[in-house]
Amino acid sequence: MFPKIRRVAVLGAGVMGSGIAAHLANAGIPSLMLDIVPPGLSGEDRKKGITEKAPLFRNRFAARGLESIRKSRPALLYSQKDIGLIAVGNFEDDLAKAAACDWIIEAVTENLAIKRALYDRIEAAWKPGT
């Protein structure tokens, strides 16, 4: 018997991560797609009054991944209604939510230093007794 996968965390919202999240949605599986917090506000952000604490700023990269799913041609989703199965967030604020997932898929950029740093954050966040 196979374990039931009820929710998946996808770490990385680029081409691969967003594609994985889309295919999970096609299968009816909710996912949490996370990416890094942008390094800083742009001049355009400041003009709009966006702060570094605003989710609109902090989740920007994951939200772009979600938007790329929505606009992809050919379509990544069988039905646009399934986009609601994909939640977005960022590693700093939302990584702990991945602990509630049945499966975690790492799809960050192919840079070993970045992958190790992410692994260290996960390990520190989920130490027994914390």
PDB file of C-alpha atoms in Angstrom:
ATOM      1  CA  MET A   1       0.000   0.000   0.000  1.00  0.00           C
ATOM      2  CA  PHE A   2       1.225   3.490  -0.839  1.00  0.00           C
ATOM      3  CA  PRO A   3       1.024   6.393   1.599  1.00  0.00           C
ATOM      4  CA  LYS A   4      -1.543   9.058   0.713  1.00  0.00           C
ATOM      5  CA  ILE A   5      -0.030  12.364  -0.349  1.00  0.00           C
ATOM      6  CA  ARG A   6      -2.396  15.063   0.885  1.00  0.00           C
ATOM      7  CA  ARG A   7      -0.168  18.159   0.600  1.00  0.00           C
ATOM      8  CA  VAL A   8       3.223  18.911  -0.927  1.00  0.00           C
ATOM      9  CA  ALA A   9       5.774  21.670  -0.367  1.00  0.00           C
ATOM     10  CA  VAL A  10       7.699  22.757  -3.459  1.00  0.00           C
ATOM     11  CA  LEU A  11      10.878  24.618  -2.553  1.00  0.00           C
ATOM     12  CA  GLY A  12      11.605  26.874  -5.514  1.00  0.00           C
ATOM     13  CA  ALA A  13       9.203  28.728  -7.796  1.00  0.00           C
ATOM     14  CA  GLY A  14      11.215  28.898 -10.994  1.00  0.00           C
ATOM     15  CA  VAL A  15      10.442  26.975 -14.163  1.00  0.00           C
ATOM     16  CA  MET A  16      10.877  23.561 -12.550  1.00  0.00           C
ATOM     17  CA  GLY A  17       9.229  24.334  -9.202  1.00  0.00           C
ATOM     18  CA  SER A  18       6.219  26.072 -10.723  1.00  0.00           C
ATOM     19  CA  GLY A  19       5.827  23.243 -13.242  1.00  0.00           C
ATOM     20  CA  ILE A  20       5.845  20.684 -10.441  1.00  0.00           C
ATOM     21  CA  ALA A  21       3.267  22.674  -8.461  1.00  0.00           C
ATOM     22  CA  ALA A  22       1.069  22.898 -11.577  1.00  0.00           C
ATOM     23  CA  HIS A  23       1.180  19.159 -12.172  1.00  0.00           C
ATOM     24  CA  LEU A  24       0.366  18.490  -8.522  1.00  0.00           C
ATOM     25  CA  ALA A  25      -2.669  20.774  -8.929  1.00  0.00           C
ATOM     26  CA  ASN A  26      -3.646  18.806 -12.031  1.00  0.00           C
ATOM     27  CA  ALA A  27      -3.686  15.709  -9.826  1.00  0.00           C
ATOM     28  CA  GLY A  28      -5.831  17.504  -7.239  1.00  0.00           C
ATOM     29  CA  ILE A  29      -3.021  17.750  -4.695  1.00  0.00           C
ATOM     30  CA  PRO A  30      -2.648  21.079  -2.843  1.00  0.00           C
ATOM     31  CA  SER A  31       0.861  22.478  -2.706  1.00  0.00           C
ATOM     32  CA  LEU A  32       2.801  25.207  -0.963  1.00  0.00           C
ATOM     33  CA  MET A  33       5.287  26.821  -3.367  1.00  0.00           C
ATOM     34  CA  LEU A  34       8.062  28.737  -1.589  1.00  0.00           C
ATOM     35  CA  ASP A  35      10.946  30.859  -2.816  1.00  0.00           C
ATOM     36  CA  ILE A  36      13.404  33.407  -1.428  1.00  0.00           C
ATOM     37  CA  VAL A  37      12.506  36.871  -0.223  1.00  0.00           C
ATOM     38  CA  PRO A  38      13.683  39.445  -2.802  1.00  0.00           C
ATOM     39  CA  PRO A  39      16.949  41.148  -1.825  1.00  0.00           C
ATOM     40  CA  GLY A  40      15.488  44.671  -1.652  1.00  0.00           C
ATOM     41  CA  LEU A  41      12.750  47.064  -2.617  1.00  0.00           C
ATOM     42  CA  SER A  42      12.802  48.647  -6.047  1.00  0.00           C
ATOM     43  CA  GLY A  43      12.138  52.310  -6.666  1.00  0.00           C
ATOM     44  CA  GLU A  44       8.765  51.306  -8.094  1.00  0.00           C
ATOM     45  CA  ASP A  45       7.952  49.463  -4.850  1.00  0.00           C
ATOM     46  CA  ARG A  46       8.778  52.557  -2.810  1.00  0.00           C
ATOM     47  CA  LYS A  47       6.583  54.738  -5.047  1.00  0.00           C
ATOM     48  CA  LYS A  48       3.672  52.348  -4.442  1.00  0.00           C
ATOM     49  CA  GLY A  49       4.262  52.419  -0.670  1.00  0.00           C
ATOM     50  CA  ILE A  50       5.228  48.751  -0.492  1.00  0.00           C
ATOM     51  CA  THR A  51       7.373  47.881   2.516  1.00  0.00           C
ATOM     52  CA  GLU A  52       9.847  45.051   3.071  1.00  0.00           C
ATOM     53  CA  LYS A  53       7.384  43.486   5.522  1.00  0.00           C
ATOM     54  CA  ALA A  54       4.518  43.356   3.010  1.00  0.00           C
ATOM     55  CA  PRO A  55       3.600  39.850   1.770  1.00  0.00           C
ATOM     56  CA  LEU A  56       3.274  41.367  -1.715  1.00  0.00           C
ATOM     57  CA  PHE A  57       7.022  42.059  -1.560  1.00  0.00           C
ATOM     58  CA  ARG A  58       8.152  39.060   0.502  1.00  0.00           C
ATOM     59  CA  ASN A  59       6.314  36.484  -1.641  1.00  0.00           C
ATOM     60  CA  ARG A  60       7.108  38.172  -4.947  1.00  0.00           C
ATOM     61  CA  PHE A  61       9.200  35.373  -6.479  1.00  0.00           C
ATOM     62  CA  ALA A  62       6.712  32.650  -5.565  1.00  0.00           C
ATOM     63  CA  ALA A  63       3.850  34.836  -6.818  1.00  0.00           C
ATOM     64  CA  ARG A  64       5.694  35.255 -10.130  1.00  0.00           C
ATOM     65  CA  GLY A  65       5.948  31.474 -10.369  1.00  0.00           C
ATOM     66  CA  LEU A  66       2.200  31.241  -9.824  1.00  0.00           C
ATOM     67  CA  GLU A  67       1.583  33.896 -12.461  1.00  0.00           C
ATOM     68  CA  SER A  68       3.782  32.022 -14.935  1.00  0.00           C
ATOM     69  CA  ILE A  69       1.593  28.951 -14.382  1.00  0.00           C
ATOM     70  CA  ARG A  70      -1.504  31.029 -15.047  1.00  0.00           C
ATOM     71  CA  LYS A  71      -0.115  32.515 -18.276  1.00  0.00           C
ATOM     72  CA  SER A  72       1.771  29.513 -19.667  1.00  0.00           C
ATOM     73  CA  ARG A  73       1.179  28.497 -23.266  1.00  0.00           C
ATOM     74  CA  PRO A  74       0.700  25.632 -23.745  1.00  0.00           C
ATOM     75  CA  ALA A  75      -1.229  25.605 -20.502  1.00  0.00           C
ATOM     76  CA  LEU A  76       0.327  23.807 -17.539  1.00  0.00           C
ATOM     77  CA  LEU A  77      -3.052  23.408 -15.853  1.00  0.00           C
ATOM     78  CA  TYR A  78      -5.856  21.267 -17.199  1.00  0.00           C
ATOM     79  CA  SER A  79      -8.302  23.712 -15.625  1.00  0.00           C
ATOM     80  CA  GLN A  80      -7.559  27.252 -14.416  1.00  0.00           C
ATOM     81  CA  LYS A  81      -9.722  26.602 -11.336  1.00  0.00           C
ATOM     82  CA  ASP A  82      -6.964  24.314 -10.060  1.00  0.00           C
ATOM     83  CA  ILE A  83      -4.638  27.282  -9.561  1.00  0.00           C
ATOM     84  CA  GLY A  84      -6.388  27.692  -6.209  1.00  0.00           C
ATOM     85  CA  LEU A  85      -4.658  24.510  -5.037  1.00  0.00           C
ATOM     86  CA  ILE A  86      -1.296  26.323  -5.075  1.00  0.00           C
ATOM     87  CA  ALA A  87      -0.406  28.560  -2.127  1.00  0.00           C
ATOM     88  CA  VAL A  88       2.689  30.764  -2.201  1.00  0.00           C
ATOM     89  CA  GLY A  89       5.102  31.970   0.428  1.00  0.00           C
ATOM     90  CA  ASN A  90       8.769  32.460   1.171  1.00  0.00           C
ATOM     91  CA  PHE A  91      11.500  30.545   2.965  1.00  0.00           C
ATOM     92  CA  GLU A  92      11.887  33.047   5.807  1.00  0.00           C
ATOM     93  CA  ASP A  93       8.237  33.319   6.831  1.00  0.00           C
ATOM     94  CA  ASP A  94       6.678  30.081   5.655  1.00  0.00           C
ATOM     95  CA  LEU A  95       9.266  27.295   5.680  1.00  0.00           C
ATOM     96  CA  ALA A  96       7.870  25.868   8.929  1.00  0.00           C
ATOM     97  CA  LYS A  97       4.553  25.235   7.094  1.00  0.00           C
ATOM     98  CA  ALA A  98       6.361  22.594   5.045  1.00  0.00           C
ATOM     99  CA  ALA A  99       6.475  20.408   8.163  1.00  0.00           C
ATOM    100  CA  ALA A 100       2.733  19.810   7.702  1.00  0.00           C
ATOM    101  CA  CYS A 101       3.289  18.431   4.195  1.00  0.00           C
ATOM    102  CA  ASP A 102       3.536  14.768   3.273  1.00  0.00           C
ATOM    103  CA  TRP A 103       6.213  15.363   0.664  1.00  0.00           C
ATOM    104  CA  ILE A 104       8.820  18.091   0.178  1.00  0.00           C
ATOM    105  CA  ILE A 105      10.319  18.650  -3.264  1.00  0.00           C
ATOM    106  CA  GLU A 106      13.433  20.780  -3.577  1.00  0.00           C
ATOM    107  CA  ALA A 107      13.673  22.618  -6.899  1.00  0.00           C
ATOM    108  CA  VAL A 108      15.944  25.567  -6.139  1.00  0.00           C
ATOM    109  CA  THR A 109      18.643  26.797  -8.482  1.00  0.00           C
ATOM    110  CA  GLU A 110      21.487  24.391  -9.162  1.00  0.00           C
ATOM    111  CA  ASN A 111      23.928  25.953  -6.730  1.00  0.00           C
ATOM    112  CA  LEU A 112      25.233  23.655  -4.015  1.00  0.00           C
ATOM    113  CA  ALA A 113      25.822  26.507  -1.536  1.00  0.00           C
ATOM    114  CA  ILE A 114      22.179  27.586  -1.826  1.00  0.00           C
ATOM    115  CA  LYS A 115      20.956  24.006  -1.467  1.00  0.00           C
ATOM    116  CA  ARG A 116      23.122  23.434   1.627  1.00  0.00           C
ATOM    117  CA  ALA A 117      21.966  26.684   3.225  1.00  0.00           C
ATOM    118  CA  LEU A 118      18.335  25.707   2.651  1.00  0.00           C
ATOM    119  CA  TYR A 119      18.956  22.239   4.092  1.00  0.00           C
ATOM    120  CA  ASP A 120      20.598  23.803   7.168  1.00  0.00           C
ATOM    121  CA  ARG A 121      17.558  26.062   7.682  1.00  0.00           C
ATOM    122  CA  ILE A 122      15.217  23.087   7.421  1.00  0.00           C
ATOM    123  CA  GLU A 123      17.316  21.036   9.815  1.00  0.00           C
ATOM    124  CA  ALA A 124      17.445  23.885  12.340  1.00  0.00           C
ATOM    125  CA  ALA A 125      13.694  24.515  12.063  1.00  0.00           C
ATOM    126  CA  TRP A 126      12.722  20.891  12.622  1.00  0.00           C
ATOM    127  CA  LYS A 127      15.063  19.726  15.341  1.00  0.00           C
ATOM    128  CA  PRO A 128      13.242  17.471  17.794  1.00  0.00           C
ATOM    129  CA  GLY A 129      11.998  19.405  20.788  1.00  0.00           C
ATOM    130  CA  THR A 130      11.928  22.799  19.053  1.00  0.00           C
TER     131      THR A 130
END
